[in-house]
mmCIF file of C-alpha atoms in Angstrom:
data_model
loop_
_atom_site.group_PDB
_atom_site.id
_atom_site.type_symbol
_atom_site.label_atom_id
_atom_site.label_comp_id
_atom_site.label_asym_id
_atom_site.label_seq_id
_atom_site.Cartn_x
_atom_site.Cartn_y
_atom_site.Cartn_z
ATOM 1 C CA GLN Z 152 0.000 0.000 0.000
ATOM 2 C CA VAL Z 153 1.092 3.522 -0.777
ATOM 3 C CA GLN Z 154 -0.388 6.600 0.830
ATOM 4 C CA LEU Z 155 -0.082 9.969 -0.868
ATOM 5 C CA VAL Z 156 -0.529 13.349 0.798
ATOM 6 C CA GLU Z 157 -0.551 16.529 -1.307
ATOM 7 C CA SER Z 158 0.165 20.032 -0.082
ATOM 8 C CA GLY Z 159 0.991 23.449 -1.461
ATOM 9 C CA GLY Z 160 -2.253 24.476 -3.122
ATOM 10 C CA GLY Z 161 -3.818 27.879 -2.628
ATOM 11 C CA LEU Z 162 -5.019 31.100 -4.201
ATOM 12 C CA VAL Z 163 -2.669 32.991 -6.496
ATOM 13 C CA GLN Z 164 -2.989 35.773 -9.045
ATOM 14 C CA ALA Z 165 -2.482 35.102 -12.735
ATOM 15 C CA GLY Z 166 1.218 35.074 -13.555
ATOM 16 C CA GLY Z 167 2.122 33.820 -10.104
ATOM 17 C CA SER Z 168 3.691 30.560 -8.959
ATOM 18 C CA LEU Z 169 2.902 27.668 -6.668
ATOM 19 C CA ARG Z 170 4.795 24.521 -5.737
ATOM 20 C CA LEU Z 171 2.803 21.395 -5.022
ATOM 21 C CA SER Z 172 4.285 18.558 -3.000
ATOM 22 C CA CYS Z 173 3.179 14.949 -2.712
ATOM 23 C CA ALA Z 174 4.639 12.911 0.131
ATOM 24 C CA ALA Z 175 4.500 9.145 -0.347
ATOM 25 C CA SER Z 176 4.686 6.393 2.226
ATOM 26 C CA GLY Z 177 6.531 3.150 1.573
ATOM 27 C CA ARG Z 178 10.132 2.111 1.236
ATOM 28 C CA THR Z 179 10.266 1.480 -2.518
ATOM 29 C CA PHE Z 180 9.390 4.947 -3.742
ATOM 30 C CA SER Z 181 11.905 4.759 -6.559
ATOM 31 C CA ASN Z 182 9.979 1.809 -8.046
ATOM 32 C CA TYR Z 183 6.869 3.916 -8.554
ATOM 33 C CA ALA Z 184 6.076 6.194 -11.439
ATOM 34 C CA MET Z 185 4.344 9.350 -10.219
ATOM 35 C CA ALA Z 186 1.982 11.763 -11.879
ATOM 36 C CA TRP Z 187 -0.146 14.837 -11.352
ATOM 37 C CA PHE Z 188 -3.696 15.096 -12.646
ATOM 38 C CA ARG Z 189 -6.203 17.897 -12.230
ATOM 39 C CA GLN Z 190 -9.955 18.264 -12.316
ATOM 40 C CA ALA Z 191 -11.804 21.532 -12.823
ATOM 41 C CA PRO Z 192 -15.473 21.911 -11.895
ATOM 42 C CA GLY Z 193 -17.718 20.239 -14.453
ATOM 43 C CA LYS Z 194 -14.771 18.734 -16.329
ATOM 44 C CA GLU Z 195 -13.137 15.340 -16.497
ATOM 45 C CA ARG Z 196 -9.897 14.598 -14.709
ATOM 46 C CA GLU Z 197 -6.962 15.676 -16.906
ATOM 47 C CA PHE Z 198 -3.365 14.492 -17.065
ATOM 48 C CA VAL Z 199 -0.835 17.206 -16.198
ATOM 49 C CA ALA Z 200 2.615 15.632 -15.775
ATOM 50 C CA ALA Z 201 4.294 12.303 -15.071
ATOM 51 C CA ILE Z 202 7.758 11.167 -14.054
ATOM 52 C CA SER Z 203 9.227 7.672 -14.190
ATOM 53 C CA GLY Z 204 10.611 5.866 -11.161
ATOM 54 C CA SER Z 205 14.162 6.732 -12.153
ATOM 55 C CA GLY Z 206 13.239 10.296 -12.991
ATOM 56 C CA GLY Z 207 14.653 9.839 -16.470
ATOM 57 C CA THR Z 208 11.351 10.039 -18.364
ATOM 58 C CA ILE Z 209 8.976 12.988 -18.005
ATOM 59 C CA TYR Z 210 5.764 13.863 -19.814
ATOM 60 C CA TYR Z 211 3.631 17.004 -19.773
ATOM 61 C CA VAL Z 212 0.290 17.927 -21.259
ATOM 62 C CA ASP Z 213 0.839 20.522 -23.977
ATOM 63 C CA SER Z 214 -0.999 23.269 -22.093
ATOM 64 C CA VAL Z 215 1.581 23.332 -19.262
ATOM 65 C CA LYS Z 216 4.811 22.757 -21.186
ATOM 66 C CA GLY Z 217 7.337 25.470 -20.430
ATOM 67 C CA ARG Z 218 5.412 26.569 -17.324
ATOM 68 C CA PHE Z 219 5.238 23.494 -15.059
ATOM 69 C CA THR Z 220 8.082 21.254 -13.894
ATOM 70 C CA ILE Z 221 7.685 17.850 -12.264
ATOM 71 C CA SER Z 222 10.515 16.461 -10.154
ATOM 72 C CA ARG Z 223 11.086 13.876 -7.454
ATOM 73 C CA ASP Z 224 13.296 13.527 -4.402
ATOM 74 C CA SER Z 225 13.717 9.851 -3.596
ATOM 75 C CA ALA Z 226 15.470 10.590 -0.320
ATOM 76 C CA LYS Z 227 12.326 12.385 0.861
ATOM 77 C CA ASN Z 228 9.806 10.132 -0.910
ATOM 78 C CA THR Z 229 8.313 13.266 -2.426
ATOM 79 C CA VAL Z 230 7.279 14.412 -5.872
ATOM 80 C CA PHE Z 231 6.899 18.088 -6.727
ATOM 81 C CA LEU Z 232 5.051 20.156 -9.298
ATOM 82 C CA GLN Z 233 6.491 23.631 -9.748
ATOM 83 C CA MET Z 234 3.880 25.780 -11.457
ATOM 84 C CA ASN Z 235 4.941 29.127 -12.928
ATOM 85 C CA SER Z 236 3.098 31.699 -15.047
ATOM 86 C CA LEU Z 237 -0.192 30.411 -13.752
ATOM 87 C CA LYS Z 238 -3.364 31.146 -15.697
ATOM 88 C CA PRO Z 239 -7.009 31.169 -14.588
ATOM 89 C CA GLU Z 240 -7.566 28.037 -16.672
ATOM 90 C CA ASP Z 241 -5.129 26.194 -14.383
ATOM 91 C CA THR Z 242 -7.716 26.437 -11.616
ATOM 92 C CA ALA Z 243 -8.570 22.902 -10.477
ATOM 93 C CA VAL Z 244 -8.133 20.320 -7.782
ATOM 94 C CA TYR Z 245 -4.716 18.768 -8.334
ATOM 95 C CA TYR Z 246 -4.218 15.085 -7.532
ATOM 96 C CA CYS Z 247 -1.020 13.139 -7.039
ATOM 97 C CA ALA Z 248 -1.011 9.550 -8.318
ATOM 98 C CA ALA Z 249 1.336 6.574 -8.196
ATOM 99 C CA ARG Z 250 1.640 3.294 -10.041
ATOM 100 C CA SER Z 251 3.699 0.288 -8.947
ATOM 101 C CA SER Z 252 5.811 0.296 -12.056
ATOM 102 C CA GLY Z 253 8.635 2.573 -13.015
ATOM 103 C CA ALA Z 254 7.157 3.500 -16.384
ATOM 104 C CA ALA Z 255 5.490 6.894 -16.571
ATOM 105 C CA LEU Z 256 2.074 6.900 -18.227
ATOM 106 C CA THR Z 257 -0.467 9.602 -18.971
ATOM 107 C CA THR Z 258 -3.756 7.748 -18.412
ATOM 108 C CA SER Z 259 -5.471 7.988 -15.036
ATOM 109 C CA SER Z 260 -6.696 4.386 -15.155
ATOM 110 C CA GLN Z 261 -3.075 3.194 -15.101
ATOM 111 C CA TYR Z 262 -2.507 4.665 -11.646
ATOM 112 C CA THR Z 263 -3.441 2.719 -8.552
ATOM 113 C CA TYR Z 264 -2.841 5.113 -5.699
ATOM 114 C CA TRP Z 265 -4.268 8.599 -5.358
ATOM 115 C CA GLY Z 266 -3.981 11.479 -2.934
ATOM 116 C CA GLN Z 267 -6.907 13.462 -1.582
ATOM 117 C CA GLY Z 268 -6.259 16.449 -3.842
ATOM 118 C CA THR Z 269 -5.263 20.046 -3.248
ATOM 119 C CA GLN Z 270 -7.134 23.082 -4.560
ATOM 120 C CA VAL Z 271 -5.350 25.527 -6.845
ATOM 121 C CA THR Z 272 -7.205 28.733 -7.674
ATOM 122 C CA VAL Z 273 -5.787 31.317 -10.065
ATOM 123 C CA SER Z 274 -7.507 34.686 -10.119
ATOM 124 C CA SER Z 275 -7.477 36.971 -13.152
#
């Protein structure tokens, strides 16, 4: 079992930055691929970014490329999402997810473990 706890969400003005963190339990963190998804009101959950267990493979949705950066710290069992140049359309609940394989994927159904979510609100 893996437990995920997100933090770092909040209210920010357009153009601002936030850093989300996802702390994972378990002793084999480096074996898990990690990802961030988001869900805006009335919309389906959307892939944002993923990172492989080794950290060597990273994917982003096109809408956040050049603005968001996913990274992981295996010593701290934590994955991060640095979000810069935020836009109102980035407003959503952001979820951390993990899968018990090192390969990073972009489909939510491929992830087994989920955090409770953290709200990000970007005002115009």
